[in-house]
Amino acid sequence: MDFRGKAIGVRSPVLHPFLHPFLNFVLCLSAYVVPLGAEAAVPGKVQAPVVAYASGDLVRLARKETLQFNKEPFLAAPKGQEFTVFKHEPGKGVVYLAFVQKEGGMIAVTLPEDALELVAPDGWMYLLRGAQAFRDQRFEDAGKLLANAGQDAGYKALATAILARVEALTAAGRQVLQVEADATLKGAPEAYAARLAAVQGRFLEWVGGGRELAADLSNRGYSSLALAVDEGIDKLSARVCAKKDAAAAPVVVPASRLAREEMAAKVRQAAFAVVRCRQAMAVRRMVEAKSYIEEGLGAEPARPELKTMQKKVLAEIADAEDRYNAALSNQKRNLPQALLALERGLKTCADLPQLQKLREELSGALEEKTAPPVTPVFLSTAKTATPVATLEEGRRLYMTRCTQCHDLEMLDSRSAGAWKTEVSGMARRAKIDEAQQNVIVQYLAAAQVVAAQAPARKSE
Ligand code: HEC
């Protein structure tokens, strides 16, 4: 199934004002929130199978579905497409999901909650969430998440290095606060000053080490980790080194070694690229996906999600190019073969320019194979008892109601019986009643006979 005009950004629903805070949330953090652990089932007790998703969770479609925007069909989404959860109240039936549009706007679309499943976090997600937990001063979460990341061989070294620094920093900071709060030391000002200077010195050394770690992460292309660690250090130092005594000399904290503003912009850009690329891939717009990958890797060269998607996208484009070459070489000799290759190519990569151009060129032949017009030749070929008016109405309905979300399939792709099943299966989506379904099915049955007889060669 090709998704031509209906891919991302073609329709432009108004931007939901309530989404602005969320826009920042997703873009800055590429936020992955720790999934809620599934409740253990109690044997013998009937439990509603409702999973609660947290804002920021990554979920995947477990079946093909239609996204709704303002309660209207918005976009056909295939099984496997991933989304970021915006809001979910279990039991309400739908999950609100963040959807980035081409122009960069973000809208909330809905999907039935039973159509979604949680995407299990991988090592990288744990690593990023762990660094972000440290940034947000949730030290216990940070420790757990980074330890989880360390279980993944691919991220073990990175996770261990970050965890060690972050734990040392937190411990050193805690020590400063403990000394400051120690009532017994307050009675001996000299001892207190010496003890405080010692623990502060150690904390500042670890801050210096943390700044170095952030710079190192940045040099290795992990800007999102670098930024989260560096921001976490700012917050921690502000608490630990706050002046509690007017007479005390201000503590000088080692400064950040990152070009912070520029880096924040790049991290935002990379996170945006991840979301957009995921969407473009799901609707088979691989050329568009490739451009997001390039943009994202330009901003954050080591971003793992982008590198993983890059492999897949390049392979799919190469595959579509092969189909294009096959279609081209078959165009004169064997038109049905060429059309098949064209269709397969567009299914793999709907926005490969040369395939789109070829579809344009072969559109007449394609129509004969997908929805031939009801002409005298049609009628004499089909030899059907169905009245002309019914056939014409069937074609009209088929061409208008069944193209809202995707292209038409080849008539010979399935039997007449299978077409009937397909039409009734799509009826809810296409908003057609039983009588209209029958009319379409009658047209399809006749059209299938006609398509099978269509000239096998290009007429010119
Ligand atoms: C509101 C959107 C929408 C409308 C309208 C719609 N479809 Fe679909 N259709 C989908 C989605 C979503 C899929 C699944 C795509 C996928 O998983 O690749 C699909 C898939 C299909 C497939 C391929 C099934 C397969 O398993 O290969 C056929 C055939 C099809 N639709 C026929 C129709 C017909 C006939 C109509 C009109 C009666 C229609 N569609 C109207 C959304 C729609």
PDB file of N, CA, C and O in Angstrom, residues 175-183 185-186 192 196 200 239-242 244:
ATOM      1  N   GLN A 175      28.079  15.177  51.201  1.00  0.00           N
ATOM      2  CA  GLN A 175      29.013  15.349  52.318  1.00  0.00           C
ATOM      3  C   GLN A 175      29.120  16.816  52.721  1.00  0.00           C
ATOM      4  O   GLN A 175      29.147  17.135  53.913  1.00  0.00           O
ATOM      5  N   VAL A 176      29.155  17.690  51.741  1.00  0.00           N
ATOM      6  CA  VAL A 176      29.226  19.127  52.042  1.00  0.00           C
ATOM      7  C   VAL A 176      27.994  19.521  52.853  1.00  0.00           C
ATOM      8  O   VAL A 176      28.106  20.201  53.892  1.00  0.00           O
ATOM      9  N   LEU A 177      26.840  19.084  52.397  1.00  0.00           N
ATOM     10  CA  LEU A 177      25.602  19.453  53.081  1.00  0.00           C
ATOM     11  C   LEU A 177      25.566  18.876  54.494  1.00  0.00           C
ATOM     12  O   LEU A 177      25.066  19.521  55.425  1.00  0.00           O
ATOM     13  N   GLN A 178      26.132  17.686  54.651  1.00  0.00           N
ATOM     14  CA  GLN A 178      26.169  17.057  55.989  1.00  0.00           C
ATOM     15  C   GLN A 178      27.044  17.861  56.941  1.00  0.00           C
ATOM     16  O   GLN A 178      26.669  18.104  58.090  1.00  0.00           O
ATOM     17  N   VAL A 179      28.214  18.265  56.465  1.00  0.00           N
ATOM     18  CA  VAL A 179      29.128  19.049  57.319  1.00  0.00           C
ATOM     19  C   VAL A 179      28.455  20.358  57.712  1.00  0.00           C
ATOM     20  O   VAL A 179      28.495  20.774  58.874  1.00  0.00           O
ATOM     21  N   GLU A 180      27.795  20.985  56.761  1.00  0.00           N
ATOM     22  CA  GLU A 180      27.127  22.270  57.046  1.00  0.00           C
ATOM     23  C   GLU A 180      26.037  22.112  58.097  1.00  0.00           C
ATOM     24  O   GLU A 180      25.749  23.028  58.846  1.00  0.00           O
ATOM     25  N   ALA A 181      25.425  20.929  58.113  1.00  0.00           N
ATOM     26  CA  ALA A 181      24.314  20.710  59.035  1.00  0.00           C
ATOM     27  C   ALA A 181      24.777  20.126  60.372  1.00  0.00           C
ATOM     28  O   ALA A 181      23.973  19.927  61.271  1.00  0.00           O
ATOM     29  N   ASP A 182      26.052  19.856  60.476  1.00  0.00           N
ATOM     30  CA  ASP A 182      26.572  19.161  61.666  1.00  0.00           C
ATOM     31  C   ASP A 182      26.670  20.118  62.856  1.00  0.00           C
ATOM     32  O   ASP A 182      27.536  20.999  62.907  1.00  0.00           O
ATOM     33  N   ALA A 183      25.771  19.932  63.842  1.00  0.00           N
ATOM     34  CA  ALA A 183      25.679  20.856  64.981  1.00  0.00           C
ATOM     35  C   ALA A 183      26.925  20.793  65.859  1.00  0.00           C
ATOM     36  O   ALA A 183      27.374  21.817  66.372  1.00  0.00           O
ATOM     37  N   LEU A 185      29.989  20.406  65.002  1.00  0.00           N
ATOM     38  CA  LEU A 185      31.096  21.168  64.428  1.00  0.00           C
ATOM     39  C   LEU A 185      30.906  22.669  64.624  1.00  0.00           C
ATOM     40  O   LEU A 185      31.871  23.429  64.664  1.00  0.00           O
ATOM     41  N   LYS A 186      29.650  23.096  64.717  1.00  0.00           N
ATOM     42  CA  LYS A 186      29.347  24.540  64.807  1.00  0.00           C
ATOM     43  C   LYS A 186      29.987  25.166  66.065  1.00  0.00           C
ATOM     44  O   LYS A 186      30.343  26.332  66.072  1.00  0.00           O
ATOM     45  N   TYR A 192      35.336  23.499  62.022  1.00  0.00           N
ATOM     46  CA  TYR A 192      34.246  23.508  61.046  1.00  0.00           C
ATOM     47  C   TYR A 192      34.737  24.051  59.703  1.00  0.00           C
ATOM     48  O   TYR A 192      34.524  23.442  58.648  1.00  0.00           O
ATOM     49  N   LEU A 196      34.862  21.969  56.344  1.00  0.00           N
ATOM     50  CA  LEU A 196      34.051  22.423  55.206  1.00  0.00           C
ATOM     51  C   LEU A 196      34.933  22.649  53.973  1.00  0.00           C
ATOM     52  O   LEU A 196      34.599  22.232  52.865  1.00  0.00           O
ATOM     53  N   GLN A 200      34.356  20.697  50.554  1.00  0.00           N
ATOM     54  CA  GLN A 200      34.030  21.536  49.398  1.00  0.00           C
ATOM     55  C   GLN A 200      35.069  21.338  48.286  1.00  0.00           C
ATOM     56  O   GLN A 200      34.723  21.234  47.112  1.00  0.00           O
ATOM     57  N   ARG A 239      22.991  24.052  44.600  1.00  0.00           N
ATOM     58  CA  ARG A 239      22.481  23.662  45.922  1.00  0.00           C
ATOM     59  C   ARG A 239      23.604  23.515  46.928  1.00  0.00           C
ATOM     60  O   ARG A 239      23.536  23.996  48.047  1.00  0.00           O
ATOM     61  N   VAL A 240      24.656  22.824  46.481  1.00  0.00           N
ATOM     62  CA  VAL A 240      25.743  22.496  47.403  1.00  0.00           C
ATOM     63  C   VAL A 240      26.555  23.744  47.771  1.00  0.00           C
ATOM     64  O   VAL A 240      27.004  23.892  48.911  1.00  0.00           O
ATOM     65  N   CYS A 241      26.731  24.650  46.824  1.00  0.00           N
ATOM     66  CA  CYS A 241      27.609  25.794  47.061  1.00  0.00           C
ATOM     67  C   CYS A 241      26.842  27.076  47.384  1.00  0.00           C
ATOM     68  O   CYS A 241      27.428  28.160  47.360  1.00  0.00           O
ATOM     69  N   ALA A 242      25.527  26.960  47.633  1.00  0.00           N
ATOM     70  CA  ALA A 242      24.755  28.160  47.974  1.00  0.00           C
ATOM     71  C   ALA A 242      25.369  28.773  49.233  1.00  0.00           C
ATOM     72  O   ALA A 242      25.776  28.066  50.148  1.00  0.00           O
ATOM     73  N   LYS A 244      25.486  30.020  52.626  1.00  0.00           N
ATOM     74  CA  LYS A 244      24.586  29.917  53.769  1.00  0.00           C
ATOM     75  C   LYS A 244      24.974  30.900  54.863  1.00  0.00           C
ATOM     76  O   LYS A 244      24.257  31.100  55.824  1.00  0.00           O
TER      77      LYS A 244
END
